[in-house]
Amino acid sequence: MADDKPLISKNILYAGEGDIPEFEPGSKATFHFKTFKADEEKTQIDCSGHLGQPFELLIGKKFKLEVWEELIKTMREKEVSRFSCHKSLVGGYPVVSKSLRTISKKKKGQLSEEHDHHEHSCSLSAIKSTGYPDLDDLLVNEQDLVFEIELLKYEKPGEFKKETWQMDAEEKLSIVPFLKESGNKLYQEKKYKEAAGKYAEALGCLEQLCLREKPGDLPWLQLDQMKIPFLLNYAQCKLFLGDFYEVIEHTSTVLEKDKDNVKALFRRAKAHVNCWNPKEARDDFLRVMALDPSLSKAVNKELVELERLSKEHDFKDRNKLKTLFK
């Protein structure tokens, strides 16, 4: 006997304000949500309030949980409604929930920065375990879910500033020069942390654009070369901030692309000094002087200081040995 139960049923708890928006492609809906199992206890799975912030959905961008867009498109601003959804429509929910919980933990400092903003690379078929028992149960035992949604705000395209992960390829490419300009302005104001953030955002855009191209092809090579000034600027900010290992990492990346890059060598040398890698520092300084003799005076000054520090380290080491043998 066929199941006559509708795939989606809606119960309006608060009617909201105004008319239902057009929800044109590229517009943004901001909403709070609660997720429940469709069992007798109405077991709660997630609450955006507990996760720390409302959810932002870009209309027409093929979000993993497509049913959410269909639900939102029936709502007015400020409306609160409860939707019962058939299990065939919510199979992607464990992946979405895992991503949102990861983001929440990162913001609370409970996780390292090892996941992408919305874990775009994840797919339901690829996940065997989410790391959360309640979500793993949904993976194994597909079931109907209930969403209680409050549509806080609807914004048309152009009425809100997009984050880089929300942009298409053309938008990402067009924003890179503005990020560079903003970063440079912040750098001149000695706001090194904020400047580094702008350079990092630009690098993120270029990395995402590179993923669309075949490595080694001309478009990929052009994008890869565009990273160099941002890597150098980011490294300079980190040098001022005292994050010397990051300086070494990013300047080394530049030197993989351009082995004779004097700025990268000089900044890496200074970072090596602060991490006390004297041989590596000396090698980089000498290479800078060989590549650009006009920097000889500055490099010699650094080498003199390196020699002084080496003697100081040797003296301290000898004293430690004397203390040990006493």
mmCIF file of C-alpha atoms in Angstrom:
data_model
loop_
_atom_site.group_PDB
_atom_site.id
_atom_site.type_symbol
_atom_site.label_atom_id
_atom_site.label_comp_id
_atom_site.label_asym_id
_atom_site.label_seq_id
_atom_site.Cartn_x
_atom_site.Cartn_y
_atom_site.Cartn_z
ATOM 1 C CA MET A 1 0.000 0.000 0.000
ATOM 2 C CA ALA A 2 1.454 3.417 -0.999
ATOM 3 C CA ASP A 3 2.498 5.826 1.735
ATOM 4 C CA ASP A 4 0.214 8.887 1.408
ATOM 5 C CA LYS A 5 2.149 10.872 3.993
ATOM 6 C CA PRO A 6 3.500 14.129 2.446
ATOM 7 C CA LEU A 7 7.275 14.487 2.129
ATOM 8 C CA ILE A 8 7.070 17.843 3.948
ATOM 9 C CA SER A 9 4.443 19.150 6.333
ATOM 10 C CA LYS A 10 4.490 22.666 7.772
ATOM 11 C CA ASN A 11 3.059 24.048 10.995
ATOM 12 C CA ILE A 12 3.291 27.853 11.427
ATOM 13 C CA LEU A 13 4.023 28.831 15.042
ATOM 14 C CA TYR A 14 4.345 32.585 14.380
ATOM 15 C CA ALA A 15 3.168 34.129 11.105
ATOM 16 C CA GLY A 16 6.000 36.616 10.635
ATOM 17 C CA GLU A 17 5.943 39.983 8.884
ATOM 18 C CA GLY A 18 5.212 41.207 5.349
ATOM 19 C CA ASP A 19 4.968 39.091 2.223
ATOM 20 C CA ILE A 20 6.994 36.003 1.364
ATOM 21 C CA PRO A 21 10.187 37.287 -0.341
ATOM 22 C CA GLU A 22 11.066 36.317 -3.915
ATOM 23 C CA PHE A 23 14.227 34.506 -2.734
ATOM 24 C CA GLU A 24 16.162 35.268 -5.916
ATOM 25 C CA PRO A 25 19.428 33.403 -6.633
ATOM 26 C CA GLY A 26 22.383 34.861 -4.719
ATOM 27 C CA SER A 27 20.218 36.293 -1.939
ATOM 28 C CA LYS A 28 20.842 35.365 1.692
ATOM 29 C CA ALA A 29 18.560 33.992 4.390
ATOM 30 C CA THR A 30 19.696 34.161 8.011
ATOM 31 C CA PHE A 31 17.840 31.871 10.398
ATOM 32 C CA HIS A 32 17.924 30.026 13.685
ATOM 33 C CA PHE A 33 17.026 26.353 13.693
ATOM 34 C CA LYS A 34 16.391 23.434 15.991
ATOM 35 C CA THR A 35 16.521 19.843 14.773
ATOM 36 C CA PHE A 36 14.523 17.018 16.330
ATOM 37 C CA LYS A 37 13.987 13.352 15.697
ATOM 38 C CA ALA A 38 10.416 12.513 14.713
ATOM 39 C CA ASP A 39 10.089 10.151 17.682
ATOM 40 C CA GLU A 40 7.590 10.329 20.522
ATOM 41 C CA GLU A 41 10.094 12.132 22.759
ATOM 42 C CA LYS A 42 10.891 14.699 20.009
ATOM 43 C CA THR A 43 14.584 14.189 20.815
ATOM 44 C CA GLN A 44 16.566 17.347 20.067
ATOM 45 C CA ILE A 45 19.675 16.868 17.932
ATOM 46 C CA ASP A 46 20.915 20.411 17.326
ATOM 47 C CA CYS A 47 20.119 24.020 18.172
ATOM 48 C CA SER A 48 21.829 26.895 16.354
ATOM 49 C CA GLY A 49 21.616 28.940 19.560
ATOM 50 C CA HIS A 50 23.795 26.368 21.325
ATOM 51 C CA LEU A 51 26.144 26.255 18.319
ATOM 52 C CA GLY A 52 26.790 29.949 18.799
ATOM 53 C CA GLN A 53 25.224 31.760 15.848
ATOM 54 C CA PRO A 54 22.384 31.699 13.312
ATOM 55 C CA PHE A 55 22.870 29.956 9.994
ATOM 56 C CA GLU A 56 23.372 31.859 6.717
ATOM 57 C CA LEU A 57 22.076 30.219 3.547
ATOM 58 C CA LEU A 58 22.816 31.532 0.058
ATOM 59 C CA ILE A 59 19.859 30.845 -2.207
ATOM 60 C CA GLY A 60 20.638 28.889 -5.375
ATOM 61 C CA LYS A 61 24.123 27.757 -4.279
ATOM 62 C CA LYS A 62 23.202 24.049 -3.950
ATOM 63 C CA PHE A 63 23.796 23.659 -0.229
ATOM 64 C CA LYS A 64 24.308 20.039 0.899
ATOM 65 C CA LEU A 65 20.923 19.954 2.625
ATOM 66 C CA GLU A 66 18.785 21.131 -0.280
ATOM 67 C CA VAL A 67 15.536 20.769 1.640
ATOM 68 C CA TRP A 68 16.459 23.728 3.865
ATOM 69 C CA GLU A 69 16.254 26.062 0.879
ATOM 70 C CA GLU A 70 12.827 24.687 -0.011
ATOM 71 C CA LEU A 71 11.607 25.245 3.572
ATOM 72 C CA ILE A 72 12.996 28.793 3.751
ATOM 73 C CA LYS A 73 11.326 29.733 0.457
ATOM 74 C CA THR A 74 7.907 29.272 2.092
ATOM 75 C CA MET A 75 8.620 31.697 4.952
ATOM 76 C CA ARG A 76 8.233 35.387 5.795
ATOM 77 C CA GLU A 77 10.763 37.391 7.798
ATOM 78 C CA LYS A 78 10.385 36.815 11.576
ATOM 79 C CA GLU A 79 8.228 33.749 10.888
ATOM 80 C CA VAL A 80 8.685 30.688 13.100
ATOM 81 C CA SER A 81 7.551 27.352 11.649
ATOM 82 C CA ARG A 82 7.988 23.665 12.312
ATOM 83 C CA PHE A 83 8.615 21.356 9.347
ATOM 84 C CA SER A 84 8.386 17.570 9.355
ATOM 85 C CA CYS A 85 10.579 16.163 6.589
ATOM 86 C CA HIS A 86 10.656 12.661 5.134
ATOM 87 C CA LYS A 87 13.892 10.726 5.617
ATOM 88 C CA SER A 88 14.541 10.735 1.850
ATOM 89 C CA LEU A 89 15.069 14.527 2.026
ATOM 90 C CA VAL A 90 17.405 14.717 5.028
ATOM 91 C CA GLY A 91 20.105 12.130 4.291
ATOM 92 C CA GLY A 92 22.737 14.886 4.175
ATOM 93 C CA TYR A 93 21.939 16.201 7.637
ATOM 94 C CA PRO A 94 24.707 14.314 9.538
ATOM 95 C CA VAL A 95 27.361 15.915 7.280
ATOM 96 C CA VAL A 96 25.875 19.394 7.757
ATOM 97 C CA SER A 97 25.549 18.958 11.510
ATOM 98 C CA LYS A 98 29.136 17.672 11.802
ATOM 99 C CA SER A 99 30.390 20.762 9.925
ATOM 100 C CA LEU A 100 28.409 23.161 12.111
ATOM 101 C CA ARG A 101 29.562 21.489 15.317
ATOM 102 C CA THR A 102 33.182 21.629 14.107
ATOM 103 C CA ILE A 103 32.883 25.344 13.339
ATOM 104 C CA SER A 104 31.338 25.962 16.755
ATOM 105 C CA LYS A 105 34.161 24.113 18.531
ATOM 106 C CA LYS A 106 36.809 26.034 16.591
ATOM 107 C CA LYS A 107 35.249 29.338 17.596
ATOM 108 C CA LYS A 108 35.245 28.215 21.216
ATOM 109 C CA GLY A 109 38.916 27.223 20.926
ATOM 110 C CA GLN A 110 38.164 23.522 21.322
ATOM 111 C CA LEU A 111 39.586 22.525 17.914
ATOM 112 C CA SER A 112 42.603 23.411 15.781
ATOM 113 C CA GLU A 113 42.172 25.079 12.381
ATOM 114 C CA GLU A 114 42.282 21.866 10.384
ATOM 115 C CA HIS A 115 38.873 21.922 8.735
ATOM 116 C CA ASP A 116 37.577 24.076 5.936
ATOM 117 C CA HIS A 117 34.941 26.702 6.765
ATOM 118 C CA HIS A 118 31.988 24.581 5.696
ATOM 119 C CA GLU A 119 33.892 21.345 4.940
ATOM 120 C CA HIS A 120 32.902 21.568 1.272
ATOM 121 C CA SER A 121 34.988 18.500 0.439
ATOM 122 C CA CYS A 122 32.909 16.227 2.653
ATOM 123 C CA SER A 123 30.253 14.029 1.110
ATOM 124 C CA LEU A 124 27.798 11.704 2.740
ATOM 125 C CA SER A 125 29.096 8.696 0.834
ATOM 126 C CA ALA A 126 32.649 9.382 2.011
ATOM 127 C CA ILE A 127 31.795 9.530 5.711
ATOM 128 C CA LYS A 128 31.787 6.306 7.699
ATOM 129 C CA SER A 129 31.685 8.016 11.098
ATOM 130 C CA THR A 130 31.093 11.627 12.080
ATOM 131 C CA GLY A 131 32.651 11.318 15.518
ATOM 132 C CA TYR A 132 29.267 12.016 17.116
ATOM 133 C CA PRO A 133 27.182 9.000 18.240
ATOM 134 C CA ASP A 134 23.822 10.695 17.600
ATOM 135 C CA LEU A 135 24.826 11.635 14.046
ATOM 136 C CA ASP A 136 26.303 8.187 13.418
ATOM 137 C CA ASP A 137 22.911 6.791 14.405
ATOM 138 C CA LEU A 138 21.292 8.952 11.700
ATOM 139 C CA LEU A 139 23.820 7.647 9.155
ATOM 140 C CA VAL A 140 22.923 4.040 9.965
ATOM 141 C CA ASN A 141 19.216 4.458 10.703
ATOM 142 C CA GLU A 142 17.768 6.971 8.252
ATOM 143 C CA GLN A 143 14.680 8.615 9.692
ATOM 144 C CA ASP A 144 12.323 11.558 9.389
ATOM 145 C CA LEU A 145 13.511 14.808 10.965
ATOM 146 C CA VAL A 146 11.708 17.871 12.289
ATOM 147 C CA PHE A 147 13.150 21.373 11.831
ATOM 148 C CA GLU A 148 11.923 24.351 13.792
ATOM 149 C CA ILE A 149 13.060 27.436 11.880
ATOM 150 C CA GLU A 150 12.941 31.159 12.672
ATOM 151 C CA LEU A 151 13.712 33.305 9.611
ATOM 152 C CA LEU A 152 15.547 36.264 11.115
ATOM 153 C CA LYS A 153 16.446 38.191 7.977
ATOM 154 C CA TYR A 154 16.318 38.063 4.181
ATOM 155 C CA GLU A 155 18.777 40.086 2.087
ATOM 156 C CA LYS A 156 18.843 40.537 -1.672
ATOM 157 C CA PRO A 157 22.103 40.297 -3.657
ATOM 158 C CA GLY A 158 24.114 43.470 -3.101
ATOM 159 C CA GLU A 159 22.533 44.155 0.292
ATOM 160 C CA PHE A 160 25.158 42.180 2.204
ATOM 161 C CA LYS A 161 28.922 41.675 2.114
ATOM 162 C CA LYS A 162 29.830 38.178 1.034
ATOM 163 C CA GLU A 163 32.489 36.143 2.766
ATOM 164 C CA THR A 164 35.048 34.679 0.376
ATOM 165 C CA TRP A 165 33.662 31.139 0.718
ATOM 166 C CA GLN A 166 30.312 32.475 -0.534
ATOM 167 C CA MET A 167 31.768 33.930 -3.736
ATOM 168 C CA ASP A 168 31.961 32.407 -7.196
ATOM 169 C CA ALA A 169 35.269 32.214 -9.092
ATOM 170 C CA GLU A 170 34.879 35.590 -10.820
ATOM 171 C CA GLU A 171 34.077 37.322 -7.525
ATOM 172 C CA LYS A 172 37.056 35.713 -5.772
ATOM 173 C CA LEU A 173 39.431 36.897 -8.509
ATOM 174 C CA SER A 174 38.017 40.420 -8.503
ATOM 175 C CA ILE A 175 38.325 40.848 -4.725
ATOM 176 C CA VAL A 176 42.038 39.888 -4.556
ATOM 177 C CA PRO A 177 43.364 43.392 -5.469
ATOM 178 C CA PHE A 178 41.074 44.999 -2.871
ATOM 179 C CA LEU A 179 42.325 42.607 -0.191
ATOM 180 C CA LYS A 180 45.901 43.525 -1.121
ATOM 181 C CA GLU A 181 45.115 47.237 -0.911
ATOM 182 C CA SER A 182 43.381 46.801 2.463
ATOM 183 C CA GLY A 183 46.265 44.716 3.783
ATOM 184 C CA ASN A 184 48.832 47.262 2.656
ATOM 185 C CA LYS A 185 46.913 50.087 4.326
ATOM 186 C CA LEU A 186 46.710 48.148 7.604
ATOM 187 C CA TYR A 187 50.417 47.322 7.339
ATOM 188 C CA GLN A 188 51.298 51.012 6.935
ATOM 189 C CA GLU A 189 49.242 51.679 10.075
ATOM 190 C CA LYS A 190 51.328 48.996 11.834
ATOM 191 C CA LYS A 191 48.236 46.832 12.356
ATOM 192 C CA TYR A 192 50.191 43.721 11.460
ATOM 193 C CA LYS A 193 47.720 41.122 12.725
ATOM 194 C CA GLU A 194 44.840 42.673 10.769
ATOM 195 C CA ALA A 195 47.019 43.075 7.669
ATOM 196 C CA ALA A 196 48.066 39.413 7.868
ATOM 197 C CA GLY A 197 44.379 38.490 7.974
ATOM 198 C CA LYS A 198 43.742 40.326 4.676
ATOM 199 C CA TYR A 199 46.730 38.705 2.998
ATOM 200 C CA ALA A 200 45.633 35.291 4.272
ATOM 201 C CA GLU A 201 42.127 35.876 2.903
ATOM 202 C CA ALA A 202 43.569 36.711 -0.518
ATOM 203 C CA LEU A 203 45.727 33.579 -0.413
ATOM 204 C CA GLY A 204 42.633 31.540 0.423
ATOM 205 C CA CYS A 205 40.856 32.926 -2.660
ATOM 206 C CA LEU A 206 43.824 32.093 -4.889
ATOM 207 C CA GLU A 207 44.129 28.582 -3.413
ATOM 208 C CA GLN A 208 40.443 27.924 -4.140
ATOM 209 C CA LEU A 209 40.815 29.243 -7.687
ATOM 210 C CA CYS A 210 43.863 26.999 -8.242
ATOM 211 C CA LEU A 211 41.733 23.984 -7.331
ATOM 212 C CA ARG A 212 39.587 24.694 -10.389
ATOM 213 C CA GLU A 213 42.593 24.457 -12.734
ATOM 214 C CA LYS A 214 44.870 21.614 -13.772
ATOM 215 C CA PRO A 215 48.274 21.891 -12.008
ATOM 216 C CA GLY A 216 50.942 22.979 -14.477
ATOM 217 C CA ASP A 217 48.541 24.516 -16.986
ATOM 218 C CA LEU A 218 48.925 28.217 -17.767
ATOM 219 C CA PRO A 219 45.908 29.443 -15.714
ATOM 220 C CA TRP A 220 47.135 27.444 -12.709
ATOM 221 C CA LEU A 221 50.696 28.818 -13.101
ATOM 222 C CA GLN A 222 49.406 32.392 -13.336
ATOM 223 C CA LEU A 223 47.340 31.998 -10.160
ATOM 224 C CA ASP A 224 50.260 30.298 -8.404
ATOM 225 C CA GLN A 225 52.537 33.236 -9.239
ATOM 226 C CA MET A 226 49.901 35.663 -7.906
ATOM 227 C CA LYS A 227 50.376 34.098 -4.461
ATOM 228 C CA ILE A 228 54.006 35.241 -4.139
ATOM 229 C CA PRO A 229 53.497 38.901 -3.062
ATOM 230 C CA PHE A 230 50.814 37.837 -0.577
ATOM 231 C CA LEU A 231 53.071 35.144 0.889
ATOM 232 C CA LEU A 232 55.872 37.693 1.239
ATOM 233 C CA ASN A 233 53.623 40.317 2.823
ATOM 234 C CA TYR A 234 52.088 37.750 5.165
ATOM 235 C CA ALA A 235 55.588 36.601 6.186
ATOM 236 C CA GLN A 236 56.662 40.201 6.875
ATOM 237 C CA CYS A 237 53.655 40.706 9.164
ATOM 238 C CA LYS A 238 54.435 37.476 10.992
ATOM 239 C CA LEU A 239 58.044 38.598 11.383
ATOM 240 C CA PHE A 240 56.854 41.695 13.237
ATOM 241 C CA LEU A 241 54.415 39.596 15.279
ATOM 242 C CA GLY A 242 57.152 37.158 16.326
ATOM 243 C CA ASP A 243 55.636 34.096 14.602
ATOM 244 C CA PHE A 244 59.011 33.044 13.240
ATOM 245 C CA TYR A 245 58.201 29.458 12.297
ATOM 246 C CA GLU A 246 55.343 30.717 10.122
ATOM 247 C CA VAL A 247 57.785 33.121 8.464
ATOM 248 C CA ILE A 248 60.100 30.209 7.632
ATOM 249 C CA GLU A 249 57.198 28.145 6.295
ATOM 250 C CA HIS A 250 55.779 30.838 3.999
ATOM 251 C CA THR A 251 59.090 32.197 2.725
ATOM 252 C CA SER A 252 60.167 28.622 1.957
ATOM 253 C CA THR A 253 56.976 28.261 -0.091
ATOM 254 C CA VAL A 254 57.960 31.367 -2.060
ATOM 255 C CA LEU A 255 61.464 30.003 -2.636
ATOM 256 C CA GLU A 256 60.015 26.773 -4.014
ATOM 257 C CA LYS A 257 58.375 28.918 -6.688
ATOM 258 C CA ASP A 258 61.203 31.469 -7.075
ATOM 259 C CA LYS A 259 64.536 30.179 -5.702
ATOM 260 C CA ASP A 260 66.269 33.571 -6.060
ATOM 261 C CA ASN A 261 63.642 35.703 -4.341
ATOM 262 C CA VAL A 262 65.745 38.087 -2.252
ATOM 263 C CA LYS A 263 62.903 39.261 -0.009
ATOM 264 C CA ALA A 264 62.010 35.690 0.891
ATOM 265 C CA LEU A 265 65.642 34.819 1.632
ATOM 266 C CA PHE A 266 66.194 37.891 3.802
ATOM 267 C CA ARG A 267 62.980 37.401 5.810
ATOM 268 C CA ARG A 268 63.657 33.693 6.235
ATOM 269 C CA ALA A 269 67.198 34.452 7.413
ATOM 270 C CA LYS A 270 65.893 36.801 10.110
ATOM 271 C CA ALA A 271 63.362 34.177 11.195
ATOM 272 C CA HIS A 272 66.105 31.536 11.345
ATOM 273 C CA VAL A 273 68.089 33.824 13.661
ATOM 274 C CA ASN A 274 65.123 34.123 16.028
ATOM 275 C CA CYS A 275 64.555 30.350 15.952
ATOM 276 C CA TRP A 276 68.303 29.971 16.479
ATOM 277 C CA ASN A 277 69.178 28.150 13.298
ATOM 278 C CA PRO A 278 72.498 30.006 12.813
ATOM 279 C CA LYS A 279 73.815 27.951 9.878
ATOM 280 C CA GLU A 280 70.580 28.325 7.913
ATOM 281 C CA ALA A 281 70.448 32.043 8.733
ATOM 282 C CA ARG A 282 74.041 32.595 7.585
ATOM 283 C CA ASP A 283 73.464 30.656 4.345
ATOM 284 C CA ASP A 284 70.385 32.754 3.515
ATOM 285 C CA PHE A 285 72.113 36.050 4.343
ATOM 286 C CA LEU A 286 75.124 35.187 2.166
ATOM 287 C CA ARG A 287 72.831 34.225 -0.715
ATOM 288 C CA VAL A 288 71.013 37.558 -0.395
ATOM 289 C CA MET A 289 74.331 39.412 -0.660
ATOM 290 C CA ALA A 290 75.380 37.332 -3.692
ATOM 291 C CA LEU A 291 72.084 37.977 -5.488
ATOM 292 C CA ASP A 292 71.848 41.693 -4.634
ATOM 293 C CA PRO A 293 75.186 43.362 -3.752
ATOM 294 C CA SER A 294 73.334 46.627 -3.029
ATOM 295 C CA LEU A 295 72.117 44.951 0.184
ATOM 296 C CA SER A 296 75.665 44.156 1.349
ATOM 297 C CA LYS A 297 75.650 46.823 4.048
ATOM 298 C CA ALA A 298 72.356 45.614 5.555
ATOM 299 C CA VAL A 299 73.403 41.963 5.310
ATOM 300 C CA ASN A 300 76.822 42.582 6.887
ATOM 301 C CA LYS A 301 75.086 44.285 9.791
ATOM 302 C CA GLU A 302 72.924 41.179 10.258
ATOM 303 C CA LEU A 303 75.965 38.885 10.008
ATOM 304 C CA VAL A 304 77.840 40.888 12.653
ATOM 305 C CA GLU A 305 74.855 40.548 14.979
ATOM 306 C CA LEU A 306 74.640 36.833 14.178
ATOM 307 C CA GLU A 307 78.316 36.437 15.081
ATOM 308 C CA ARG A 308 77.750 38.241 18.370
ATOM 309 C CA LEU A 309 74.794 36.000 19.187
ATOM 310 C CA SER A 310 76.818 32.894 18.285
ATOM 311 C CA LYS A 311 79.575 33.874 20.727
ATOM 312 C CA GLU A 312 76.956 34.561 23.378
ATOM 313 C CA HIS A 313 75.387 31.136 22.825
ATOM 314 C CA ASP A 314 78.824 29.453 22.908
ATOM 315 C CA PHE A 315 79.665 31.213 26.175
ATOM 316 C CA LYS A 316 76.392 30.105 27.768
ATOM 317 C CA ASP A 317 76.900 26.538 26.541
ATOM 318 C CA ARG A 318 80.423 26.399 28.022
ATOM 319 C CA ASN A 319 79.129 27.651 31.362
ATOM 320 C CA LYS A 320 76.430 24.984 31.346
ATOM 321 C CA LEU A 321 79.042 22.305 30.755
ATOM 322 C CA LYS A 322 81.208 23.638 33.593
ATOM 323 C CA THR A 323 78.206 23.529 35.916
ATOM 324 C CA LEU A 324 77.458 19.950 34.908
ATOM 325 C CA PHE A 325 81.013 18.740 35.598
ATOM 326 C CA LYS A 326 81.135 20.538 38.937
#
